[in-house]
mmCIF file of C-alpha atoms in Angstrom:
data_model
loop_
_atom_site.group_PDB
_atom_site.id
_atom_site.type_symbol
_atom_site.label_atom_id
_atom_site.label_comp_id
_atom_site.label_asym_id
_atom_site.label_seq_id
_atom_site.Cartn_x
_atom_site.Cartn_y
_atom_site.Cartn_z
ATOM 1 C CA MET A 1 8.392 -6.200 -19.945
ATOM 2 C CA MET A 2 12.105 -5.712 -21.024
ATOM 3 C CA ALA A 3 14.571 -2.940 -22.430
ATOM 4 C CA THR A 4 15.883 -2.659 -25.503
ATOM 5 C CA SER A 5 19.615 -1.094 -25.765
ATOM 6 C CA ASP A 6 18.278 2.063 -25.665
ATOM 7 C CA CYS A 7 16.661 1.464 -22.883
ATOM 8 C CA ILE A 8 13.306 1.993 -23.508
ATOM 9 C CA ALA A 9 11.133 -0.250 -21.678
ATOM 10 C CA VAL A 10 8.422 -2.584 -24.199
ATOM 11 C CA THR A 11 5.863 -5.461 -23.539
ATOM 12 C CA PHE A 12 5.575 -8.355 -25.357
ATOM 13 C CA GLN A 13 2.267 -8.542 -27.138
ATOM 14 C CA GLY A 14 2.574 -11.592 -29.305
ATOM 15 C CA VAL A 15 3.702 -13.574 -32.388
ATOM 16 C CA HIS A 16 2.262 -13.296 -35.760
ATOM 17 C CA ASN A 17 3.927 -15.347 -38.465
ATOM 18 C CA ASP A 18 7.773 -15.061 -37.486
ATOM 19 C CA THR A 19 7.357 -12.141 -36.163
ATOM 20 C CA PHE A 20 7.339 -10.573 -32.754
ATOM 21 C CA TYR A 21 5.492 -7.734 -31.371
ATOM 22 C CA MET A 22 5.992 -5.719 -28.756
ATOM 23 C CA SER A 23 4.882 -2.329 -27.694
ATOM 24 C CA GLU A 24 6.454 0.826 -25.748
ATOM 25 C CA VAL A 25 5.622 1.336 -22.499
ATOM 26 C CA ASP A 26 5.870 4.857 -20.767
ATOM 27 C CA GLY A 27 8.706 4.189 -18.970
ATOM 28 C CA ASP A 28 7.919 6.831 -15.875
ATOM 29 C CA SER A 29 4.035 5.522 -15.092
ATOM 30 C CA PHE A 30 2.263 2.919 -12.729
ATOM 31 C CA THR A 31 -0.564 0.976 -14.150
ATOM 32 C CA ILE A 32 -3.425 -0.572 -12.200
ATOM 33 C CA SER A 33 -2.870 -4.619 -12.007
ATOM 34 C CA SER A 34 -5.956 -6.773 -11.609
ATOM 35 C CA ARG A 35 -4.900 -8.262 -8.692
ATOM 36 C CA TRP A 36 -5.307 -7.682 -5.515
ATOM 37 C CA PHE A 37 -5.695 -9.102 -2.044
ATOM 38 C CA THR A 38 -7.742 -8.973 1.399
ATOM 39 C CA TYR A 39 -5.974 -9.010 4.690
ATOM 40 C CA ASN A 40 -6.268 -7.753 8.304
ATOM 41 C CA LEU A 41 -3.444 -5.290 9.269
ATOM 42 C CA GLN A 42 -1.890 -5.861 12.521
ATOM 43 C CA CYS A 43 0.504 -3.799 14.333
ATOM 44 C CA GLU A 44 3.618 -5.540 16.420
ATOM 45 C CA ASP A 45 1.634 -5.545 20.017
ATOM 46 C CA LYS A 46 -1.307 -7.014 17.994
ATOM 47 C CA LYS A 47 -3.833 -4.599 17.768
ATOM 48 C CA PHE A 48 -5.499 -4.477 13.982
ATOM 49 C CA LEU A 49 -6.107 -1.412 11.838
ATOM 50 C CA TYR A 50 -9.855 -0.564 11.015
ATOM 51 C CA LEU A 51 -11.768 2.471 9.900
ATOM 52 C CA ASN A 52 -13.992 3.605 12.629
ATOM 53 C CA HIS A 53 -17.493 4.913 12.130
ATOM 54 C CA GLU A 54 -16.176 8.003 11.176
ATOM 55 C CA GLY A 55 -13.837 6.836 8.638
ATOM 56 C CA ARG A 56 -10.507 7.738 10.728
ATOM 57 C CA LEU A 57 -7.773 5.109 10.643
ATOM 58 C CA GLU A 58 -7.801 3.557 13.976
ATOM 59 C CA LEU A 59 -5.972 0.592 15.988
ATOM 60 C CA GLN A 60 -7.388 -1.625 18.650
ATOM 61 C CA HIS A 61 -7.514 -5.540 19.991
ATOM 62 C CA LEU A 62 -10.194 -6.919 18.249
ATOM 63 C CA THR A 63 -12.094 -10.699 19.021
ATOM 64 C CA SER A 64 -12.244 -13.099 15.864
ATOM 65 C CA ASN A 65 -15.466 -12.307 15.417
ATOM 66 C CA GLU A 66 -14.680 -8.090 15.371
ATOM 67 C CA GLN A 67 -12.172 -9.474 12.632
ATOM 68 C CA SER A 68 -14.427 -10.017 10.515
ATOM 69 C CA GLN A 69 -16.257 -7.027 10.098
ATOM 70 C CA LEU A 70 -15.890 -5.400 6.759
ATOM 71 C CA ASP A 71 -14.412 -1.861 8.427
ATOM 72 C CA CYS A 72 -11.115 -4.320 9.306
ATOM 73 C CA LYS A 73 -10.654 -5.696 5.854
ATOM 74 C CA PHE A 74 -7.850 -3.750 3.914
ATOM 75 C CA ASN A 75 -7.306 -4.393 0.307
ATOM 76 C CA ILE A 76 -3.968 -4.503 -0.984
ATOM 77 C CA HIS A 77 -4.116 -3.645 -4.884
ATOM 78 C CA LEU A 78 -1.144 -4.145 -6.846
ATOM 79 C CA PHE A 79 0.195 -1.571 -9.670
ATOM 80 C CA ASN A 80 2.632 -2.668 -11.891
ATOM 81 C CA ASP A 81 5.861 -0.217 -12.256
ATOM 82 C CA ASN A 82 6.863 0.797 -15.524
ATOM 83 C CA SER A 83 9.933 2.315 -14.383
ATOM 84 C CA LEU A 84 13.068 1.312 -15.668
ATOM 85 C CA GLN A 85 14.606 2.412 -12.248
ATOM 86 C CA GLU A 86 15.660 -0.072 -9.419
ATOM 87 C CA ARG A 87 12.426 -0.912 -8.018
ATOM 88 C CA LYS A 88 12.137 -0.654 -3.791
ATOM 89 C CA GLY A 89 8.932 -3.401 -3.442
ATOM 90 C CA ARG A 90 5.795 -3.565 -5.090
ATOM 91 C CA ALA A 91 4.037 -0.587 -5.969
ATOM 92 C CA VAL A 92 0.459 -0.951 -4.133
ATOM 93 C CA MET A 93 -2.757 1.074 -2.838
ATOM 94 C CA VAL A 94 -4.145 -0.021 0.728
ATOM 95 C CA TYR A 95 -7.708 0.651 0.959
ATOM 96 C CA ALA A 96 -11.214 -0.765 2.988
ATOM 97 C CA ASN A 97 -14.427 -0.620 1.326
ATOM 98 C CA LYS A 98 -17.360 1.494 3.163
ATOM 99 C CA ASP A 99 -20.243 2.781 2.501
ATOM 100 C CA GLY A 100 -20.038 1.579 -1.061
ATOM 101 C CA LYS A 101 -16.454 3.682 -1.363
ATOM 102 C CA LYS A 102 -12.673 2.844 -1.649
ATOM 103 C CA MET A 103 -11.208 4.397 1.294
ATOM 104 C CA VAL A 104 -7.813 4.894 0.595
ATOM 105 C CA ALA A 105 -4.726 5.043 3.175
ATOM 106 C CA CYS A 106 -3.379 8.472 1.570
ATOM 107 C CA CYS A 107 0.028 10.776 2.962
ATOM 108 C CA ARG A 108 0.179 14.355 3.843
ATOM 109 C CA SER A 109 2.789 16.475 5.395
ATOM 110 C CA ASN A 110 3.862 16.300 8.927
ATOM 111 C CA ASN A 111 3.928 12.454 8.737
ATOM 112 C CA GLU A 112 0.242 11.923 8.515
ATOM 113 C CA VAL A 113 -1.929 9.005 7.025
ATOM 114 C CA TYR A 114 -5.495 9.428 6.469
ATOM 115 C CA ALA A 115 -8.462 7.377 4.530
ATOM 116 C CA GLU A 116 -9.674 9.268 1.224
ATOM 117 C CA ALA A 117 -12.659 8.064 -0.515
ATOM 118 C CA MET A 118 -11.465 7.799 -4.226
ATOM 119 C CA ASP A 119 -11.788 5.270 -7.390
ATOM 120 C CA LEU A 120 -8.430 3.668 -7.572
ATOM 121 C CA PRO A 121 -6.482 5.239 -10.966
ATOM 122 C CA LYS A 122 -6.012 2.863 -13.984
ATOM 123 C CA LYS A 123 -2.573 4.712 -14.494
ATOM 124 C CA ILE A 124 -0.277 7.115 -12.409
ATOM 125 C CA GLU A 125 2.279 9.163 -14.243
ATOM 126 C CA GLU A 126 3.902 10.474 -11.619
ATOM 127 C CA ARG A 127 6.804 8.565 -9.715
ATOM 128 C CA GLN A 128 5.203 9.852 -6.614
ATOM 129 C CA HIS A 129 1.666 9.911 -5.091
ATOM 130 C CA LYS A 130 -0.315 10.410 -2.151
ATOM 131 C CA ALA A 131 -1.438 6.964 -2.180
ATOM 132 C CA LEU A 132 1.003 4.456 -3.460
ATOM 133 C CA PHE A 133 3.115 2.853 -1.614
ATOM 134 C CA TYR A 134 6.463 0.437 -2.173
ATOM 135 C CA MET A 135 5.348 -2.877 -0.451
ATOM 136 C CA THR A 136 8.225 -5.031 0.681
ATOM 137 C CA MET A 137 8.469 -7.973 2.695
ATOM 138 C CA VAL A 138 10.271 -7.885 5.951
ATOM 139 C CA VAL A 139 9.778 -12.062 7.008
ATOM 140 C CA SER A 140 6.996 -14.295 6.265
ATOM 141 C CA ASN A 141 3.799 -12.561 6.317
ATOM 142 C CA LYS A 142 5.254 -9.024 7.557
ATOM 143 C CA TYR A 143 5.871 -6.586 5.166
ATOM 144 C CA MET A 144 6.724 -2.523 5.284
ATOM 145 C CA PHE A 145 4.869 -0.041 2.794
ATOM 146 C CA GLU A 146 7.168 2.942 1.973
ATOM 147 C CA SER A 147 5.806 6.251 0.936
ATOM 148 C CA THR A 148 6.046 7.122 -2.802
ATOM 149 C CA LEU A 149 5.516 10.468 -2.288
ATOM 150 C CA TYR A 150 7.944 10.621 0.873
ATOM 151 C CA PRO A 151 10.849 8.321 0.284
ATOM 152 C CA SER A 152 12.044 6.742 3.548
ATOM 153 C CA LYS A 153 8.775 7.200 5.619
ATOM 154 C CA PHE A 154 6.883 3.934 5.919
ATOM 155 C CA LEU A 155 3.407 3.343 7.255
ATOM 156 C CA GLY A 156 3.367 2.564 10.568
ATOM 157 C CA PHE A 157 2.113 2.720 13.971
ATOM 158 C CA GLU A 158 2.842 5.432 17.290
ATOM 159 C CA PRO A 159 1.359 5.854 20.395
ATOM 160 C CA ASP A 160 -0.815 8.582 19.795
ATOM 161 C CA LYS A 161 0.124 12.096 21.606
ATOM 162 C CA ARG A 162 -2.907 13.082 23.251
ATOM 163 C CA ASN A 163 -3.968 9.442 24.148
ATOM 164 C CA SER A 164 -1.095 6.889 25.056
ATOM 165 C CA SER A 165 -3.797 4.132 25.397
ATOM 166 C CA LEU A 166 -4.118 4.809 21.305
ATOM 167 C CA LYS A 167 -2.051 4.272 18.211
ATOM 168 C CA ALA A 168 -2.329 6.817 15.724
ATOM 169 C CA VAL A 169 -1.525 5.583 11.725
ATOM 170 C CA VAL A 170 1.013 8.010 10.791
ATOM 171 C CA LEU A 171 4.455 7.742 8.572
ATOM 172 C CA LEU A 172 7.794 7.298 10.101
ATOM 173 C CA GLU A 173 11.291 7.715 9.030
ATOM 174 C CA LYS A 174 14.032 5.146 8.524
ATOM 175 C CA GLY A 175 16.682 6.163 10.728
ATOM 176 C CA HIS A 176 20.271 5.046 10.665
ATOM 177 C CA ARG A 177 19.415 1.513 11.733
ATOM 178 C CA GLY A 178 16.901 0.969 9.377
ATOM 179 C CA VAL A 179 13.262 1.257 10.135
ATOM 180 C CA ASP A 180 12.063 -0.349 13.526
ATOM 181 C CA GLU A 181 9.128 -2.701 14.332
ATOM 182 C CA LYS A 182 6.595 0.270 14.772
ATOM 183 C CA ALA A 183 6.882 0.174 10.649
ATOM 184 C CA GLU A 184 6.173 -3.716 10.406
ATOM 185 C CA VAL A 185 2.699 -4.646 9.099
ATOM 186 C CA THR A 186 1.608 -7.853 9.481
ATOM 187 C CA LEU A 187 -0.840 -9.286 6.800
ATOM 188 C CA THR A 188 -3.132 -12.188 7.962
ATOM 189 C CA LYS A 189 -5.779 -13.586 5.659
ATOM 190 C CA LYS A 190 -9.382 -11.997 6.464
ATOM 191 C CA VAL A 191 -11.206 -13.695 8.827
ATOM 192 C CA ILE A 192 -14.407 -15.294 6.934
#
Protein backbone atom coordinates (compact mmCIF):
# COMPACT_ATOMS: atom_id res chain seq x y z
CA MET A 1 0.00 0.00 0.00
CA MET A 2 1.25 3.50 -0.71
CA ALA A 3 -0.02 7.07 -0.68
CA THR A 4 -0.03 9.38 -3.69
CA SER A 5 0.64 13.11 -3.43
CA ASP A 6 -3.08 13.66 -2.83
CA CYS A 7 -2.90 11.31 0.18
CA ILE A 8 -5.09 8.63 -1.34
CA ALA A 9 -4.22 5.13 -0.20
CA VAL A 10 -3.60 2.77 -3.10
CA THR A 11 -2.60 -0.86 -3.41
CA PHE A 12 -0.38 -2.16 -6.19
CA GLN A 13 -2.36 -4.57 -8.37
CA GLY A 14 0.14 -5.43 -11.07
CA VAL A 15 1.87 -4.46 -14.32
CA HIS A 16 0.41 -5.02 -17.77
CA ASN A 17 2.63 -4.18 -20.74
CA ASP A 18 4.42 -1.08 -19.43
CA THR A 19 1.65 0.28 -17.18
CA PHE A 20 1.44 0.02 -13.39
CA TYR A 21 -2.07 -0.66 -12.06
CA MET A 22 -3.23 0.45 -8.65
CA SER A 23 -6.57 0.34 -6.87
CA GLU A 24 -7.77 2.91 -4.38
CA VAL A 25 -8.19 1.65 -0.83
CA ASP A 26 -10.91 2.89 1.48
CA GLY A 27 -8.81 5.04 3.80
CA ASP A 28 -10.76 4.48 6.98
CA SER A 29 -11.29 0.76 7.30
CA PHE A 30 -9.76 -2.55 8.30
CA THR A 31 -9.83 -5.63 6.11
CA ILE A 32 -9.33 -9.16 7.34
CA SER A 33 -6.01 -10.80 6.57
CA SER A 34 -5.58 -14.46 5.78
CA ARG A 35 -2.99 -14.65 8.58
CA TRP A 36 -3.71 -15.79 12.13
CA PHE A 37 -1.71 -17.42 14.89
CA THR A 38 -2.66 -19.65 17.82
CA TYR A 39 -1.23 -19.02 21.31
CA ASN A 40 -1.78 -19.60 24.98
CA LEU A 41 -2.18 -16.21 26.71
CA GLN A 42 -0.57 -15.71 30.10
CA CYS A 43 -0.67 -12.84 32.60
CA GLU A 44 2.25 -11.60 34.71
CA ASP A 45 1.75 -14.17 37.50
CA LYS A 46 1.85 -17.10 35.03
CA LYS A 47 -1.91 -17.79 35.00
CA PHE A 48 -3.40 -18.78 31.66
CA LEU A 49 -6.48 -17.29 30.02
CA TYR A 50 -9.20 -19.77 29.08
CA LEU A 51 -12.91 -19.94 28.28
CA ASN A 52 -14.83 -21.72 31.01
CA HIS A 53 -17.79 -24.04 30.31
CA GLU A 54 -20.16 -21.02 30.54
CA GLY A 55 -18.22 -19.14 27.85
CA ARG A 56 -16.65 -16.64 30.29
CA LEU A 57 -13.00 -15.61 30.18
CA GLU A 58 -11.06 -16.71 33.28
CA LEU A 59 -7.46 -17.03 34.47
CA GLN A 60 -5.84 -19.86 36.41
CA HIS A 61 -2.67 -21.89 36.76
CA LEU A 62 -2.79 -24.82 34.32
CA THR A 63 -0.78 -28.00 33.90
CA SER A 64 0.83 -28.77 30.54
CA ASN A 65 -2.03 -31.17 29.81
CA GLU A 66 -4.66 -28.54 30.66
CA GLN A 67 -2.84 -25.98 28.47
CA SER A 68 -3.36 -28.25 25.46
CA GLN A 69 -7.14 -28.11 25.82
CA LEU A 70 -9.01 -26.24 23.08
CA ASP A 71 -10.49 -23.74 25.57
CA CYS A 72 -6.98 -22.36 26.29
CA LYS A 73 -5.90 -21.85 22.69
CA PHE A 74 -6.51 -18.31 21.51
CA ASN A 75 -6.29 -17.21 17.92
CA ILE A 76 -4.95 -13.80 17.06
CA HIS A 77 -6.34 -12.88 13.66
CA LEU A 78 -4.57 -10.06 11.83
CA PHE A 79 -6.39 -7.22 10.09
CA ASN A 80 -4.93 -4.83 7.53
CA ASP A 81 -5.25 -1.16 8.51
CA ASN A 82 -6.15 0.84 5.40
CA SER A 83 -5.79 4.17 7.19
CA LEU A 84 -3.13 6.74 6.45
CA GLN A 85 -3.10 7.66 10.14
CA GLU A 86 -0.10 6.75 12.26
CA ARG A 87 -0.50 3.14 13.35
CA LYS A 88 -0.52 2.26 17.05
CA GLY A 89 0.25 -1.40 16.36
CA ARG A 90 -1.11 -4.29 14.34
CA ALA A 91 -4.93 -4.46 14.20
CA VAL A 92 -6.10 -7.84 15.54
CA MET A 93 -9.05 -9.76 16.94
CA VAL A 94 -8.53 -12.30 19.73
CA TYR A 95 -10.80 -15.35 19.88
CA ALA A 96 -11.09 -18.96 20.98
CA ASN A 97 -13.10 -21.69 19.29
CA LYS A 98 -15.80 -23.23 21.46
CA ASP A 99 -18.60 -25.54 20.35
CA GLY A 100 -17.97 -24.66 16.69
CA LYS A 101 -18.21 -20.90 17.31
CA LYS A 102 -15.60 -18.18 17.42
CA MET A 103 -15.80 -16.59 20.89
CA VAL A 104 -14.26 -13.15 20.34
CA ALA A 105 -12.86 -10.92 23.10
CA CYS A 106 -14.99 -7.74 23.07
CA CYS A 107 -15.00 -4.50 25.10
CA ARG A 108 -17.84 -2.57 26.64
CA SER A 109 -18.21 0.30 29.08
CA ASN A 110 -17.07 -0.02 32.70
CA ASN A 111 -13.78 -1.53 31.45
CA GLU A 112 -15.41 -4.92 30.86
CA VAL A 113 -14.05 -7.56 28.51
CA TYR A 114 -16.39 -10.38 27.53
CA ALA A 115 -16.58 -13.26 25.03
CA GLU A 116 -19.11 -12.94 22.22
CA ALA A 117 -19.88 -15.51 19.53
CA MET A 118 -19.38 -13.90 16.11
CA ASP A 119 -18.13 -14.52 12.62
CA LEU A 120 -15.04 -12.46 11.94
CA PRO A 121 -16.01 -9.54 9.69
CA LYS A 122 -14.29 -9.34 6.30
CA LYS A 123 -14.16 -5.55 6.55
CA ILE A 124 -14.66 -3.08 9.39
CA GLU A 125 -15.64 0.37 8.15
CA GLU A 126 -15.33 2.28 11.42
CA ARG A 127 -12.04 3.13 13.19
CA GLN A 128 -13.42 1.88 16.52
CA HIS A 129 -14.84 -1.60 17.02
CA LYS A 130 -15.68 -3.54 20.18
CA ALA A 131 -13.57 -6.54 19.13
CA LEU A 132 -10.62 -4.86 17.45
CA PHE A 133 -7.34 -4.22 19.30
CA TYR A 134 -3.97 -2.75 18.36
CA MET A 135 -1.31 -5.32 19.29
CA THR A 136 2.15 -3.93 20.10
CA MET A 137 5.24 -5.81 21.25
CA VAL A 138 6.73 -4.80 24.61
CA VAL A 139 9.66 -7.25 24.61
CA SER A 140 10.25 -10.67 23.06
CA ASN A 141 6.98 -12.61 23.55
CA LYS A 142 5.15 -9.94 25.64
CA TYR A 143 2.48 -7.83 23.99
CA MET A 144 -0.13 -5.23 24.83
CA PHE A 145 -3.57 -5.05 23.24
CA GLU A 146 -5.06 -1.54 23.05
CA SER A 147 -8.80 -1.29 22.46
CA THR A 148 -9.79 0.61 19.32
CA LEU A 149 -13.17 1.34 20.92
CA TYR A 150 -11.61 2.77 24.09
CA PRO A 151 -8.25 4.35 23.17
CA SER A 152 -5.59 4.27 25.93
CA LYS A 153 -7.27 1.23 27.50
CA PHE A 154 -5.51 -2.10 27.29
CA LEU A 155 -6.53 -5.73 27.68
CA GLY A 156 -5.27 -6.69 31.12
CA PHE A 157 -5.79 -8.65 34.30
CA GLU A 158 -6.61 -7.50 37.81
CA PRO A 159 -7.80 -9.18 41.01
CA ASP A 160 -11.52 -9.84 41.00
CA LYS A 161 -13.38 -7.52 43.40
CA ARG A 162 -15.51 -10.39 44.75
CA ASN A 163 -12.78 -13.03 45.00
CA SER A 164 -9.16 -11.84 45.32
CA SER A 165 -7.78 -15.30 44.47
CA LEU A 166 -9.21 -14.89 40.94
CA LYS A 167 -8.20 -12.43 38.25
CA ALA A 168 -10.66 -10.74 35.94
CA VAL A 169 -9.96 -9.89 32.29
CA VAL A 170 -10.56 -6.13 32.03
CA LEU A 171 -9.52 -2.98 30.20
CA LEU A 172 -6.80 -1.09 32.04
CA GLU A 173 -6.20 2.64 31.55
CA LYS A 174 -2.87 4.06 30.60
CA GLY A 175 -1.61 6.28 33.41
CA HIS A 176 1.09 8.99 33.50
CA ARG A 177 3.79 6.34 33.78
CA GLY A 178 2.37 4.25 30.97
CA VAL A 179 0.78 0.84 31.24
CA ASP A 180 1.87 -1.52 34.00
CA GLU A 181 2.65 -5.24 33.83
CA LYS A 182 -1.00 -6.15 34.41
CA ALA A 183 -1.61 -5.15 30.77
CA GLU A 184 1.26 -7.21 29.37
CA VAL A 185 0.22 -10.51 27.85
CA THR A 186 2.75 -13.28 27.30
CA LEU A 187 2.12 -15.26 24.13
CA THR A 188 3.33 -18.85 24.13
CA LYS A 189 2.96 -21.16 21.20
CA LYS A 190 0.11 -23.57 21.66
CA VAL A 191 0.93 -26.87 23.33
CA ILE A 192 0.20 -29.82 21.02
